[in-house]
Coordinates of C-alpha atoms and ligand atoms in Angstrom, one line a residue:
X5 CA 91.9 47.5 67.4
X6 CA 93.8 49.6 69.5
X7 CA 93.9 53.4 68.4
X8 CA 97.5 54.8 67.4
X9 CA 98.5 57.9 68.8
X10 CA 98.6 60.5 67.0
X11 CA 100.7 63.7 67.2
X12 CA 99.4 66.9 69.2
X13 CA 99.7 69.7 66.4
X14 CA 101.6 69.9 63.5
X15 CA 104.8 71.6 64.9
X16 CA 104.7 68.6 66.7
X17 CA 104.7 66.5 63.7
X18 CA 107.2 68.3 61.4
X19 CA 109.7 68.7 64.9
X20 CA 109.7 64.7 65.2
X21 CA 109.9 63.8 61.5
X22 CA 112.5 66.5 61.4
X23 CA 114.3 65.3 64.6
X24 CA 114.5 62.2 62.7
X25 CA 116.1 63.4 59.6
X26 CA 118.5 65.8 61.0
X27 CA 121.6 63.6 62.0
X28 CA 125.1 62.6 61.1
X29 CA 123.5 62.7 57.5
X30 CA 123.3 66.9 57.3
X31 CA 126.8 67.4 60.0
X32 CA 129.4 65.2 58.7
X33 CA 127.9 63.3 55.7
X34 CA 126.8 66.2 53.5
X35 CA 129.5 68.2 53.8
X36 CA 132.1 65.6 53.1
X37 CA 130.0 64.2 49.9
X38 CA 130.3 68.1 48.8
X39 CA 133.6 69.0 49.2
X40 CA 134.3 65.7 47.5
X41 CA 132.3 66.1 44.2
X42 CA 132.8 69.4 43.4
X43 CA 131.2 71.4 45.9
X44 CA 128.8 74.3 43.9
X45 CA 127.9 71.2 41.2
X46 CA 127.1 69.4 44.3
X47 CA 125.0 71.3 46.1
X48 CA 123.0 72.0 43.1
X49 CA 122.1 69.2 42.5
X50 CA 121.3 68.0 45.5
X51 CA 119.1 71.4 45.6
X52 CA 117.2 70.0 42.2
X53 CA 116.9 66.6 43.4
X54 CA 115.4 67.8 47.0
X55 CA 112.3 69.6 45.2
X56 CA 111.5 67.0 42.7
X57 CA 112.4 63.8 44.0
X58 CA 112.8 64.5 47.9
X59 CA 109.3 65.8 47.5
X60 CA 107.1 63.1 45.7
X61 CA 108.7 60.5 48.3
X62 CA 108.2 62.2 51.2
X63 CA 104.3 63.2 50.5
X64 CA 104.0 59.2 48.9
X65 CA 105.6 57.9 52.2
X66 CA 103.8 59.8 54.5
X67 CA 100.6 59.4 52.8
X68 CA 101.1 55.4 52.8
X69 CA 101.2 55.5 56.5
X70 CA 98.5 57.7 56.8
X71 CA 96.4 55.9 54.6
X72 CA 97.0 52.8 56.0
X73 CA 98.0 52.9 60.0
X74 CA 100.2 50.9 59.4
X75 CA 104.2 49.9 59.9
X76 CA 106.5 49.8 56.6
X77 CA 106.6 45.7 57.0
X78 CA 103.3 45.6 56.3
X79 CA 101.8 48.7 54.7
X80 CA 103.0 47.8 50.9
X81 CA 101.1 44.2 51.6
X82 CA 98.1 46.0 52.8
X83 CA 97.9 48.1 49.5
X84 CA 99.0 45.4 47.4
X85 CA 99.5 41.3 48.6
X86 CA 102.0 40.7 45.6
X87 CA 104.3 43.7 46.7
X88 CA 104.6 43.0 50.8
X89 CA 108.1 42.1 49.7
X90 CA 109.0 45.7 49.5
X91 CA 108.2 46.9 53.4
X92 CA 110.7 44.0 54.2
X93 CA 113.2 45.3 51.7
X94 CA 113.0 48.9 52.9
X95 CA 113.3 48.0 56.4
X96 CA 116.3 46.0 55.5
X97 CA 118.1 49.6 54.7
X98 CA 118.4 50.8 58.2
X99 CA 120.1 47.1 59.2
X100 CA 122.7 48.4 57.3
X101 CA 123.3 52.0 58.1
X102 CA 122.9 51.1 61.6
X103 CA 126.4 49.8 62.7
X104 CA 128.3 52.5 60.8
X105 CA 126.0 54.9 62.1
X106 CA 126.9 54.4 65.6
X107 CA 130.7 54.0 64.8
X108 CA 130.5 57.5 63.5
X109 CA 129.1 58.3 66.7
X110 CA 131.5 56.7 68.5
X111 CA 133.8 59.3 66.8
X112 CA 131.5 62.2 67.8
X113 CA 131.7 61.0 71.9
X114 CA 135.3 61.1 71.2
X115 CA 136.1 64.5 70.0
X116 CA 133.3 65.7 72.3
X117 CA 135.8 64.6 75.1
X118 CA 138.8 65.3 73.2
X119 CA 137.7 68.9 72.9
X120 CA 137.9 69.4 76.6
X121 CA 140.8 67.7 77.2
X122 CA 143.2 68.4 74.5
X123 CA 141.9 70.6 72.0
X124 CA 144.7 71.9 70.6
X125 CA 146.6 68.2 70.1
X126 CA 143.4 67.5 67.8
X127 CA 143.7 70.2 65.7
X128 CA 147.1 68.3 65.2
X129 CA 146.9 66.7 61.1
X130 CA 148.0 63.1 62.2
X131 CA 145.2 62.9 65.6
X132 CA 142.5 61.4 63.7
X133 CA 144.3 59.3 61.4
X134 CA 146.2 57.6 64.7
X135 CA 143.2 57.8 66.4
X136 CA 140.5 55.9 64.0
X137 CA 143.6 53.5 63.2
X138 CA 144.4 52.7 66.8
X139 CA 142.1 48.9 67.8
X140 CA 141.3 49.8 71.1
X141 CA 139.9 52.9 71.4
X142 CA 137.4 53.3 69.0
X143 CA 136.0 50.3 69.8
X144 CA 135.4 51.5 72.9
X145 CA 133.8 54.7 72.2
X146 CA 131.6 52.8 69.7
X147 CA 130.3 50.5 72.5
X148 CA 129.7 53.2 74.4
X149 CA 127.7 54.9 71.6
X150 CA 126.0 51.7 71.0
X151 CA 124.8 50.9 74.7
X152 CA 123.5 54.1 75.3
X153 CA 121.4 53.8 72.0
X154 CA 120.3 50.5 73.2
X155 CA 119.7 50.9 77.1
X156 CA 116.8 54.0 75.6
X157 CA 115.6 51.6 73.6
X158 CA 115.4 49.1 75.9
X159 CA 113.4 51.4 78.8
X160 CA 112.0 53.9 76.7
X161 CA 113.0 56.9 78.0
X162 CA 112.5 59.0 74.5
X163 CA 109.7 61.2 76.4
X164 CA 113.0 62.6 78.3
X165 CA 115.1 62.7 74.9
X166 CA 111.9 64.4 73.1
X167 CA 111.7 67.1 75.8
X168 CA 115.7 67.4 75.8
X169 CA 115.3 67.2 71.6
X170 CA 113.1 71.1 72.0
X171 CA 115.9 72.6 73.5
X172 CA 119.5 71.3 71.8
X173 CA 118.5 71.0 68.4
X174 CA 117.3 75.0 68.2
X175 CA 121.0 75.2 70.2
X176 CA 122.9 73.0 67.5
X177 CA 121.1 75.3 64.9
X178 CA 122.2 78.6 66.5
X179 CA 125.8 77.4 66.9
X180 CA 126.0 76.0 63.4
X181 CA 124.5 79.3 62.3
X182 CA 127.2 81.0 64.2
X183 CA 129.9 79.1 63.1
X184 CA 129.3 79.5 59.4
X185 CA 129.3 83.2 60.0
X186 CA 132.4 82.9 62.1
X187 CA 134.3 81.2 59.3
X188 CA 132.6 82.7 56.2
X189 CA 133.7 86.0 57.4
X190 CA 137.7 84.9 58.0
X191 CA 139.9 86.3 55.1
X192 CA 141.3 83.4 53.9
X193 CA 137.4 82.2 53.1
X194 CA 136.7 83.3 49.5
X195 CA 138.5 80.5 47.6
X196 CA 136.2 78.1 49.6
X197 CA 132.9 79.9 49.3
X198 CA 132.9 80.1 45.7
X199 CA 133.9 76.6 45.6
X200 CA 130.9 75.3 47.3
X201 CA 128.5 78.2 45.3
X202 CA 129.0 78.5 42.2
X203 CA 128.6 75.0 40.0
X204 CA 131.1 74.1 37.9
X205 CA 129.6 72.2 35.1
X206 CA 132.7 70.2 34.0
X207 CA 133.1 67.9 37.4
X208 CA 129.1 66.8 36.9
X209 CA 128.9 62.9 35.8
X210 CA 127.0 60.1 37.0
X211 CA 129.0 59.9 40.2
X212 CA 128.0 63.4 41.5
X213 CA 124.3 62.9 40.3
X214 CA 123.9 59.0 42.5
X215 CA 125.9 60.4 45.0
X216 CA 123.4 63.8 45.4
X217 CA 120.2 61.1 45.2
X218 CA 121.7 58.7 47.7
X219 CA 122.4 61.4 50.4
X220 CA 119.1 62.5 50.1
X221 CA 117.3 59.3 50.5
X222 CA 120.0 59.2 54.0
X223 CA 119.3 62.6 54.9
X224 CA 115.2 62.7 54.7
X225 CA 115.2 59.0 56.6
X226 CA 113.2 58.3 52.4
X227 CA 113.4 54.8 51.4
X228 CA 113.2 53.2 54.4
X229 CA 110.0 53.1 55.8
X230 CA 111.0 55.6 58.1
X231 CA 108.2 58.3 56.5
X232 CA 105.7 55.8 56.1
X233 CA 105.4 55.2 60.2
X234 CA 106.0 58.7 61.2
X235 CA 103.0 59.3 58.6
X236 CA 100.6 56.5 60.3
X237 CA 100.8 58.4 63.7
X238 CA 99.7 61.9 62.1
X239 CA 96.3 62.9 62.5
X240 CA 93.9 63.4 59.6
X241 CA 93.8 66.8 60.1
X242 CA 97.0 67.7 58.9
X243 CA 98.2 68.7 55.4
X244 CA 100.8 66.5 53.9
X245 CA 102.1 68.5 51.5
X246 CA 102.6 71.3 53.7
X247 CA 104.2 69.2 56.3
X248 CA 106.3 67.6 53.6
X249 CA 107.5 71.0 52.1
X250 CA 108.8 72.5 55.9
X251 CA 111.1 69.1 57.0
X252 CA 112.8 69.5 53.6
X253 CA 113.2 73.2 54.2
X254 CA 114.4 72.6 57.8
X255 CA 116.9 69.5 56.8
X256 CA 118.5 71.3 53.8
X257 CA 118.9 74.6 55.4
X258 CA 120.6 72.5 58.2
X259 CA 123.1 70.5 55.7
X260 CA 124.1 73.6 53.5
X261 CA 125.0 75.6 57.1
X262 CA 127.4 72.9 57.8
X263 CA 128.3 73.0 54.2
X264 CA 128.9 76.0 54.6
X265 CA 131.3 75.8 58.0
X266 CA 133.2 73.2 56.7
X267 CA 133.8 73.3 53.2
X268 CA 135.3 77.3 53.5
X269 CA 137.7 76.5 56.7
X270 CA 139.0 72.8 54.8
X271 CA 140.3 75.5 52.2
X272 CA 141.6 77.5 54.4
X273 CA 143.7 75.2 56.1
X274 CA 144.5 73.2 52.9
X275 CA 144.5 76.1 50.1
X276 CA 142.0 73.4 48.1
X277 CA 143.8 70.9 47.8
X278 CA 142.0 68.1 45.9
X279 CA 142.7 65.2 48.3
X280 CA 141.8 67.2 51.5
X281 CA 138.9 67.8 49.6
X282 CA 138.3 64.5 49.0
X283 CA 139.2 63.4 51.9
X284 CA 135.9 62.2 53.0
X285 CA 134.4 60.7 56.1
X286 CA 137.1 62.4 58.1
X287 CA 137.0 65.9 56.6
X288 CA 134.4 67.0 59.7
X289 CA 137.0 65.7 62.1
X290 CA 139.8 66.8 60.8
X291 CA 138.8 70.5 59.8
X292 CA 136.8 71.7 62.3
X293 CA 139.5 71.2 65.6
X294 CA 141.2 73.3 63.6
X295 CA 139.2 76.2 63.5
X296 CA 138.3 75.6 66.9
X297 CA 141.8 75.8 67.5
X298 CA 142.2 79.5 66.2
X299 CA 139.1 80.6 68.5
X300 CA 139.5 82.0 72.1
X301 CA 137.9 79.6 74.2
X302 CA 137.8 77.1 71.6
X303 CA 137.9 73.9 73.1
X304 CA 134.4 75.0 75.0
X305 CA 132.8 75.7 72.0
X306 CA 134.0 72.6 70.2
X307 CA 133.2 70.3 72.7
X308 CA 130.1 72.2 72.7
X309 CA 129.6 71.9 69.1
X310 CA 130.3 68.2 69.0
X311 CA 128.1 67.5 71.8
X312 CA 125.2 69.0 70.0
X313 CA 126.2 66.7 67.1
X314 CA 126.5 63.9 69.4
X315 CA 123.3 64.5 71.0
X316 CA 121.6 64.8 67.6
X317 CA 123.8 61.3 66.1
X318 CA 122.1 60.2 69.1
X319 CA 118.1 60.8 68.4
X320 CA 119.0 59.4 64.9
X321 CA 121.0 56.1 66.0
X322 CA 117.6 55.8 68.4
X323 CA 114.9 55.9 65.8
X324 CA 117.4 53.6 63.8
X325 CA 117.4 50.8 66.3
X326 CA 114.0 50.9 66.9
X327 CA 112.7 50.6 63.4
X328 CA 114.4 47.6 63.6
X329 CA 113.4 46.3 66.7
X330 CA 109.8 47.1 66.1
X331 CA 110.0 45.1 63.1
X332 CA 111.5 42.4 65.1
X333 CA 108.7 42.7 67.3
X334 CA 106.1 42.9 64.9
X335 CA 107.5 39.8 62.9
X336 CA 109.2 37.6 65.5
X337 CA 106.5 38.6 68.5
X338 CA 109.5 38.6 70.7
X339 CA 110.7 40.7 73.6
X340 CA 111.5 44.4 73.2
X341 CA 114.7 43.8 75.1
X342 CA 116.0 40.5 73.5
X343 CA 115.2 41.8 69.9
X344 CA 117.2 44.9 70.8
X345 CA 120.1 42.5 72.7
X346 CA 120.3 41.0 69.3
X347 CA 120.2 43.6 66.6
X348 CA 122.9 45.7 69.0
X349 CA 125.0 42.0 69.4
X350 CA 125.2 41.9 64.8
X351 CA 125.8 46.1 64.9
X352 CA 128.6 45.7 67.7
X353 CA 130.3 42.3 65.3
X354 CA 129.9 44.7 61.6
X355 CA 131.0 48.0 63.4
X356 CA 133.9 46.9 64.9
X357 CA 134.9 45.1 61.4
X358 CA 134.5 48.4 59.7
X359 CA 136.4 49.9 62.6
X360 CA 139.0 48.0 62.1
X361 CA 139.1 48.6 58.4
X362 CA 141.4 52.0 59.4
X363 CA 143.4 49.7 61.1
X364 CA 144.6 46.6 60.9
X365 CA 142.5 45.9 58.2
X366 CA 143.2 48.6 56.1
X367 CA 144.7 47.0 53.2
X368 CA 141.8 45.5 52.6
X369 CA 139.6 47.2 50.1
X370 CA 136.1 46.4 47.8
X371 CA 136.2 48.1 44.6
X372 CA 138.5 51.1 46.1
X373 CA 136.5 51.8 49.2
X374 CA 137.2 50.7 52.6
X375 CA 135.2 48.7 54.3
X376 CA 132.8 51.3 56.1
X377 CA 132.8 53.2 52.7
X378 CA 131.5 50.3 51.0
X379 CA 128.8 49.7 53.6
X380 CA 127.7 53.2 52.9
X381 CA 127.8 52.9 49.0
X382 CA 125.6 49.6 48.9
X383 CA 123.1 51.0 51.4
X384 CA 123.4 54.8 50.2
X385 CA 123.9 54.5 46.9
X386 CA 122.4 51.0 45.9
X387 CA 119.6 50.0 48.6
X388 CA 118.0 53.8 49.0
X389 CA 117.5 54.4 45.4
X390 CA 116.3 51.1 44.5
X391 CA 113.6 50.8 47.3
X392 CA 112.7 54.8 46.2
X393 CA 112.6 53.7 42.6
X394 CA 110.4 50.7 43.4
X395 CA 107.8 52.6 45.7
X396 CA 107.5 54.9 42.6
X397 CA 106.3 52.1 40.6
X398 CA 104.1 50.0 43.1
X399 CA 102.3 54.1 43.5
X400 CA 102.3 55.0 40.1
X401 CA 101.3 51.4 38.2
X402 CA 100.3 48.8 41.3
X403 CA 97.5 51.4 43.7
X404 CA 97.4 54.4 41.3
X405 CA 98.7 57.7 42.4
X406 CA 94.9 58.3 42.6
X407 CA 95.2 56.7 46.3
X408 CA 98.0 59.0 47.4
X409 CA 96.0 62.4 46.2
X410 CA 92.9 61.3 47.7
X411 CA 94.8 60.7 50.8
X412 CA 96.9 64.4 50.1
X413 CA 93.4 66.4 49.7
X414 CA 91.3 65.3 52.7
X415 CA 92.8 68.8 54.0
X416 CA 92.5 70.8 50.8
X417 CA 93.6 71.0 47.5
X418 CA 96.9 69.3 46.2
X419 CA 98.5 71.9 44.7
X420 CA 101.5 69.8 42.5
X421 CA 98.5 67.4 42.0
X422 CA 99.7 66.8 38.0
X423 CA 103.8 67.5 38.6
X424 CA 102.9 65.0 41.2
X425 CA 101.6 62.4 38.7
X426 CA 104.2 63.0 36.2
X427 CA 107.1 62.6 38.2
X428 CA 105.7 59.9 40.2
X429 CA 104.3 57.6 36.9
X430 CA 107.4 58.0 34.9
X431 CA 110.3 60.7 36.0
X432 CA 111.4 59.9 39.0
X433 CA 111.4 55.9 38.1
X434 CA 112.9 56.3 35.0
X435 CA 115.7 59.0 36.3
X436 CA 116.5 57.0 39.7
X437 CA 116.9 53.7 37.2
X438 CA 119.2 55.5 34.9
X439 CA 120.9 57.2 38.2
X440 CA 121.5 54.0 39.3
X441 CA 122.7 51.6 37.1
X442 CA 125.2 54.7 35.1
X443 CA 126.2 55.1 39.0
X444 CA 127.3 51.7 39.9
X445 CA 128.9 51.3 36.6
X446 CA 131.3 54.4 37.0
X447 CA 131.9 53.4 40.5
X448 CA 133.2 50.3 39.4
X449 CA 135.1 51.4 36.3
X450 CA 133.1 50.3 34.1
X451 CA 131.8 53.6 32.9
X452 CA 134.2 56.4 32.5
X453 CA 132.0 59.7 31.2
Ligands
LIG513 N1 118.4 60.9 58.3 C1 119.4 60.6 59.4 C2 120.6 61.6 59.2 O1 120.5 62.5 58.5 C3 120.0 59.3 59.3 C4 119.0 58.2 59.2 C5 119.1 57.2 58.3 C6 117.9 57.8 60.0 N2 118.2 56.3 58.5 C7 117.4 56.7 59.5 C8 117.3 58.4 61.1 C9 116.3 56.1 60.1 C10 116.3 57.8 61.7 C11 115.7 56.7 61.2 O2 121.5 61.5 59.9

């Protein structure tokens, strides 16, 4: 059997899982999710979930594809024939994300020009709603967004991109820091930072709580298989919970910086109104022009700052696509480039429908949302915690957590060895279920708490 690489050192190994979780997920999704369900609530629970949950995942995902070299599609049917099912079903999840994902992006290329060319016209209220509206042009910075995501995966030039990767994600971090201090430190800030610090009990329901879960699930690439290959190229020298422990750190510090940029500046510019709070996907596009707009040299440092986001939208939509295309490959024992040909052919047809749901479309709704909305509740917010729920079970009931601690302590002791059994028997499951169905009930009205 051939030998699968394995990564240098450890830094290498937390970088590229890392790499893979930071994305659109921490910039433009956290934020939005936070302003929109109460902000300090929010965040806390997220924080909660991130420990508990985010943890026993991550070290169970990792540990599978450690344990057994293998891809997602068929690690679960290597531990267990009756649950191969599963792999397929996680996989599934990033078919969905995928075409949204590199709309979004489209978006990002977008304001990355638009930043050099007419800064202060975006910082304008009406641009993005005339822009995302418009049939034409997002379409086109979507398909550019998309080839460029395909023609790397096509000829493989992610040794470039990895290089590139050790230089503008440190940069991204800097600005962001940079940024947060820049707005924190603005008088008209306070309202905004106590908003999105200090919990307020009373806007906590079911909502908030599947909401928090989903986003995590997004923004750790958890329930997806995504862990479980990342953990079959790392060497058996490494510690997995120590690993596990420092990519959470690094992608929550990441989404609470751009927490904190955003959420203080939308009150500043709105004095906290609810629906600019809630305004959701666009609240990243729509806020942050404008404080560009107030700096000297802004439109440099925005198109700066959007670039970094692009370029990090970009590593994510990568690894995206080719999760899928490898599981094409592995499945379907076609060619790299026609499996990519065709999963970019079904993302171009579903983006450009949930494009056009802010435009001509927009009257029609599912349950409320619009159509990109909806595509990000059933994968976020149904798919993720399902698949999460289920890998608890098939661990805790199907192979024994037993085979994930042996795998955990062939470098040292596993120090949450019994928290680790506990939450991963009967918490987590039982929590994500409840999550799940009191979340999909209140979403649809069914529920009102
Ligand atoms: N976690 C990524 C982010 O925060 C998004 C993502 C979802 C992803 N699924 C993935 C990245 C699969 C890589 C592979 O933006």
């Amino acid at each position: 059997m051939e030998k699968r690489n394995t990564f240098s050192g450890k830094i290498g190994f937390v970088l590229a899982a890392a790499g893979s979780a930071v994305g659109l997920g921490n910039l433009w999704r956290f934020p939005y999710l936070a302003a929109k369900y109460g902000g300090g609530i929010f965040l806390l629970v997220y924080l909660v979930l991130a420990i508990t949950f985010g943890f026993v995942l991550m070290v169970t995902e990792i540990a599978i594809g450690r344990k057994t070299q293998l891809s997602p599609l068929s690690a679960f049917g290597a531990l267990n024939a009756k649950w191969g099912w599963l792999g397929k079903l996680a996989t599934f999840v990033p078919v969905l994300i995928f075409p949204y994902y590199c709309l979004i992006g489209g978006w990002v290329t977008k304001y990355t020009a638009a930043m050099l060319t007419q800064a202060s016209a975006a910082a304008d209220d009406s641009y993005f709603g005339n822009y995302v509206s418009a049939t034409g042009e997002p379409l086109f910075w979507f398909a550019v967004f998309l080839l460029v995501t395909m023609l790397v995966v096509i000829f493989g030039v992610n040794k470039g991109i990895e290089k590139l990767s050790k230089i503008l994600m440190p940069l991204l971090f800097i600005i962001t820091v940079a940024l947060s201090i820049y707005i924190v430190t603005r008088p008209g800030s306070k309202a905004g930072i106590r908003y999105y610090l200090m919990p307020d009990f009373s806007s906590l329901s079911f909502k908030t709580v599947l909401a928090a879960l989903g986003q995590l699930f997004y923004s750790m690439s958890l329930a997806m298989g995504i862990m479980i290959t990342y953990g079959s190229y790392l060497s058996k020298d490494e510690n997995i919970e120590k690993s596990t422990r420092q990519i959470e750190i690094f992608d929550t510090a990441i989404a609470f910086l751009a927490g904190l940029m955003i959420i203080p500046a939308v009150f500043e510019y709105s004095g906290g109104d609810k629906e600019a709070l809630s305004s959701g996907p666009s609240l990243m596009f729509v806020t942050l022009p404008k404080v560009f707009n107030t700096m000297p040299a802004g439109g440099i440092i925005g198109a700066l700052f959007f670039f970094l986001v692009l370029f990090a939208a970009l590593t994510s939509s990568i690894s995206i696509l080719e999760a899928i295309v490898s599981g094409i490959i592995d499945r379907f024992k076609v060619k790299r480039s026609v499996a990519a040909l065709i999963v970019c052919a079904y993302g171009l047809v579903l983006g450009t429908v949930c494009s056009l749901g802010f435009g001509i479309w927009s009257d029609f709704t599912i349950i409320g949302m619009s159509i990109l909305d909806f595509m990000d509740f059933v994968s976020n917010s149904i798919f993720l915690p399902l698949v999460g729920m289920l890998t608890c079970v098939v661990v805790g009931f199907v192979i024994k957590p037993d085979a994930i601690i042996s795998e955990v302590e062939l470098n040292g002791p596993f120090k949450m060895k019994h928290f680790y059994v506990a939450m991963v028997k009967w918490i987590a499951p039982l929590l994500i279920f409840a999550i799940l169905v009191s979340g999909i009930l209140q979403s649809f009205g069914i529920l009102k708490i």
